[in-house]
């Protein structure tokens, strides 16, 4: 499948910000499950973009503005060819040992309730147990937009049994680590099966390390392993480590944020074209 992504993030400030610094984790890497065909990042203001890699191997662009700015739009456009690998990630240059992903963070620290829930998942081979864990979270934590915020921890979301994909992923991660299985957060995009191409936000899921198999994706929000409808962008210990855009502005006062996201399959036989920009 070939998936087209158009993603726009606009910041508007009450008064011009003296300068803005942003870290952008918006660019995917190619691996066995996906091949990046085109990718472009652009802004509508005079800004510098510097590409680098972070400790997790994510592609990061550092954005700096150099003059007062009252509004900033970051646009991402690209196409990725994907195949279904059953959620198994191969061909990715891993910088860290799996054991690093046993490390807890504030967002993924399991409380007593989460520990009991994780240990209640029937024992078995690691892969089988992770599938059971995913199914239990999918059944027990309702998907509800607005029930949580970006600052909610896995334990807090689990306590109210509601949340969005970020919460499902972090609950899975907290439980997997409790069971001694390395797990990490993944940010990316989902070509939805219901044909809803206009979306409010990017998607998120988790990956667990399975001996003799490697990293395997688990999307507890949808109760499935990632298929050819998924595009991986970045990984981290939790949502903060893989967040698409993170930064700050100096001056500017109270601002507003608007996000527009369009994810759709590209029709076969579509005429190829090349675009220029930052990638």
XYZ file of C-alpha atoms in Angstrom:
279
model
C 0.000 0.000 0.000
C 1.106 3.578 -0.596
C -0.068 6.096 2.004
C -0.172 9.871 1.541
C 0.190 12.080 4.630
C -0.519 15.810 4.833
C 0.027 17.239 8.311
C -0.186 20.903 9.297
C 0.445 22.441 12.729
C -0.199 26.163 13.197
C 0.795 28.279 16.194
C -0.728 31.753 16.557
C 0.584 34.120 19.234
C -1.146 37.010 20.993
C 1.884 39.136 20.184
C 5.044 38.397 18.186
C 7.305 35.824 19.859
C 10.909 37.013 19.986
C 12.106 33.589 18.865
C 10.851 29.997 18.750
C 12.702 26.730 19.289
C 11.045 23.445 18.290
C 12.199 19.830 18.111
C 10.377 18.040 15.285
C 10.038 14.259 15.242
C 7.977 14.170 12.075
C 10.096 12.178 9.611
C 9.884 8.371 9.245
C 12.709 5.976 8.501
C 12.559 3.193 5.969
C 12.566 -0.415 7.177
C 11.137 -3.738 6.011
C 7.575 -2.628 6.812
C 7.783 0.771 5.117
C 9.734 2.600 2.428
C 9.709 6.390 2.428
C 9.082 7.546 -1.157
C 8.726 11.282 -0.641
C 8.933 13.465 2.452
C 9.014 17.191 2.948
C 8.931 19.583 5.911
C 8.388 23.298 5.352
C 7.413 26.392 7.307
C 5.761 29.662 6.331
C 8.301 31.853 8.162
C 12.023 32.493 7.941
C 13.452 29.654 10.049
C 16.438 27.355 10.264
C 15.992 23.578 10.225
C 18.867 21.357 11.272
C 18.582 17.579 10.914
C 20.087 15.122 13.394
C 19.344 11.814 15.130
C 18.370 11.478 18.773
C 19.463 8.749 21.202
C 16.597 6.473 20.116
C 17.527 6.721 16.432
C 14.664 9.047 15.510
C 15.165 11.674 12.812
C 14.917 15.057 14.512
C 14.757 18.511 12.948
C 15.641 21.439 15.194
C 13.695 24.543 14.181
C 14.811 28.067 15.114
C 13.205 31.351 14.153
C 15.430 34.421 13.974
C 12.986 37.299 14.064
C 9.734 38.197 15.871
C 6.956 35.875 14.724
C 3.219 36.223 15.333
C 2.284 32.914 13.682
C 4.083 29.746 12.599
C 2.844 26.896 10.429
C 4.770 23.629 10.081
C 3.670 21.501 7.133
C 4.603 17.899 6.460
C 3.772 16.117 3.223
C 4.926 12.727 2.068
C 4.230 9.249 0.775
C 5.253 5.928 2.268
C 4.917 2.447 0.750
C 3.978 -0.143 3.369
C 3.634 -3.920 3.664
C 2.089 -6.087 6.361
C 4.805 -7.788 8.447
C 2.471 -8.923 11.216
C 3.710 -6.107 13.402
C 7.322 -7.345 13.387
C 9.937 -4.604 12.872
C 12.977 -5.583 10.836
C 15.612 -3.605 8.967
C 15.666 -0.827 11.547
C 19.033 0.417 12.828
C 18.626 -0.022 16.574
C 20.946 2.160 18.648
C 19.978 0.903 22.095
C 19.819 -2.515 23.716
C 16.278 -3.762 24.452
C 16.947 -3.617 28.198
C 16.943 0.185 28.039
C 13.203 -0.014 27.414
C 12.585 -1.595 30.810
C 13.221 1.827 32.340
C 10.181 3.414 33.950
C 9.195 7.059 33.476
C 6.677 9.246 35.263
C 4.119 8.553 32.533
C 4.644 4.777 32.523
C 5.227 4.002 36.204
C 2.833 1.219 37.216
C 0.909 1.626 40.466
C -0.494 -1.271 42.504
C -3.638 -1.538 40.366
C -1.674 -1.735 37.115
C 0.759 -4.252 38.609
C -2.134 -6.483 39.683
C -3.734 -6.123 36.239
C -0.501 -7.037 34.451
C 0.069 -10.093 36.637
C -3.505 -11.229 36.013
C -2.753 -11.789 32.327
C -2.451 -15.565 31.858
C 1.110 -16.809 31.610
C 2.584 -18.291 28.469
C 5.227 -17.548 25.854
C 6.127 -13.848 25.745
C 4.480 -13.246 22.362
C 1.276 -14.986 23.411
C 1.176 -13.101 26.711
C 1.638 -9.734 24.992
C -1.264 -10.530 22.669
C -3.384 -11.363 25.714
C -2.286 -8.146 27.396
C -3.250 -6.114 24.332
C -6.653 -7.779 24.231
C -7.275 -7.157 27.926
C -6.443 -3.451 27.618
C -8.558 -3.098 24.496
C -11.512 -4.700 26.290
C -11.061 -2.888 29.595
C -10.096 0.676 28.646
C -12.671 2.521 26.532
C -11.533 4.866 23.767
C -12.877 8.302 24.672
C -11.529 11.583 23.329
C -11.309 14.247 26.033
C -11.259 11.831 28.974
C -7.532 12.418 29.466
C -4.873 14.962 28.555
C -1.291 14.656 27.367
C -0.092 14.820 30.993
C -2.118 11.849 32.227
C -0.058 8.871 33.340
C -0.762 5.247 32.490
C -1.976 4.634 36.048
C -4.352 7.621 35.939
C -5.882 6.570 32.628
C -6.224 2.985 33.825
C -7.955 4.157 37.010
C -10.789 5.752 35.006
C -10.765 3.001 32.332
C -10.865 5.598 29.561
C -8.435 7.354 27.265
C -7.057 7.716 23.773
C -4.360 5.834 21.867
C -1.594 7.510 23.898
C -3.108 6.112 27.096
C -3.631 2.622 25.677
C 0.010 2.554 24.540
C 1.392 3.735 27.878
C -0.789 1.298 29.839
C 0.541 -1.516 27.643
C 4.123 -0.329 28.190
C 3.704 -0.108 31.968
C 2.248 -3.629 32.119
C 4.824 -5.168 29.784
C 7.706 -3.742 31.823
C 6.059 -5.032 34.988
C 6.190 -8.501 33.409
C 9.860 -8.046 32.504
C 9.277 -7.413 28.793
C 11.010 -4.344 27.279
C 8.437 -2.042 25.677
C 8.473 1.338 23.964
C 6.108 4.023 22.706
C 5.595 4.575 18.972
C 4.150 7.660 17.306
C 2.938 7.499 13.740
C -0.047 7.571 11.428
C -2.936 5.238 10.692
C -4.840 4.913 7.438
C -8.219 4.225 8.988
C -10.327 1.343 7.725
C -13.522 3.412 8.016
C -12.328 5.780 5.281
C -12.042 8.749 7.653
C -9.072 10.489 6.051
C -9.324 13.780 7.973
C -8.088 13.161 11.516
C -7.678 15.226 14.650
C -4.307 13.843 15.724
C -1.552 11.385 14.898
C -1.753 7.792 16.133
C 0.247 5.945 18.786
C 0.891 2.344 19.792
C 3.513 0.262 21.573
C 6.229 -2.221 20.650
C 7.473 -5.069 22.828
C 10.755 -6.958 22.552
C 10.208 -10.667 21.931
C 13.280 -12.894 22.101
C 14.148 -14.603 18.785
C 11.682 -12.337 16.980
C 12.618 -8.736 17.781
C 10.374 -5.718 18.190
C 6.673 -6.380 17.635
C 3.963 -3.721 17.496
C 0.774 -3.848 19.589
C -2.012 -1.318 19.096
C -4.177 -1.780 22.189
C -6.487 1.083 21.160
C -7.634 -0.999 18.172
C -6.791 -4.449 19.499
C -4.511 -5.376 16.575
C -0.871 -5.586 15.601
C 0.149 -2.907 13.081
C -0.542 -3.746 9.436
C 0.192 -2.070 6.099
C -2.133 0.749 7.235
C 0.431 1.990 9.784
C 3.339 4.411 9.278
C 5.974 4.500 12.059
C 7.535 7.885 12.791
C 9.361 7.881 16.153
C 9.918 5.805 19.296
C 10.648 6.628 22.927
C 10.306 5.478 26.514
C 6.930 7.232 26.617
C 4.890 9.801 24.694
C 7.246 12.656 25.592
C 10.178 10.915 23.947
C 8.319 10.408 20.676
C 6.100 13.495 20.572
C 5.897 14.959 17.038
C 6.590 18.583 18.047
C 8.031 19.791 21.316
C 9.548 23.155 22.124
C 9.002 26.627 23.408
C 8.582 30.251 22.398
C 10.012 33.350 24.076
C 7.456 36.099 24.344
C 4.247 35.895 22.380
C 1.868 35.655 25.326
C -1.043 33.210 25.269
C -1.222 31.406 21.945
C -3.429 28.954 20.098
C -2.694 25.673 18.348
C -4.466 24.238 15.304
C -3.710 20.810 13.819
C -4.931 19.440 10.481
C -4.099 15.880 9.427
C -5.077 13.999 6.272
C -4.048 10.342 5.842
C -5.208 8.411 2.799
C -4.150 5.616 0.441
C -2.766 6.652 -2.920
C -4.514 5.146 -5.922
C -2.480 2.657 -7.900
C -1.067 4.052 -11.100
C -0.889 7.576 -9.749
C 1.651 9.637 -11.647
C 4.864 9.916 -9.676
C 6.299 13.326 -8.905
C 9.239 14.637 -6.974
C 9.149 17.551 -4.559
C 11.938 19.535 -3.012
C 12.184 20.571 0.601
C 13.670 19.571 3.924
C 13.648 15.834 4.572
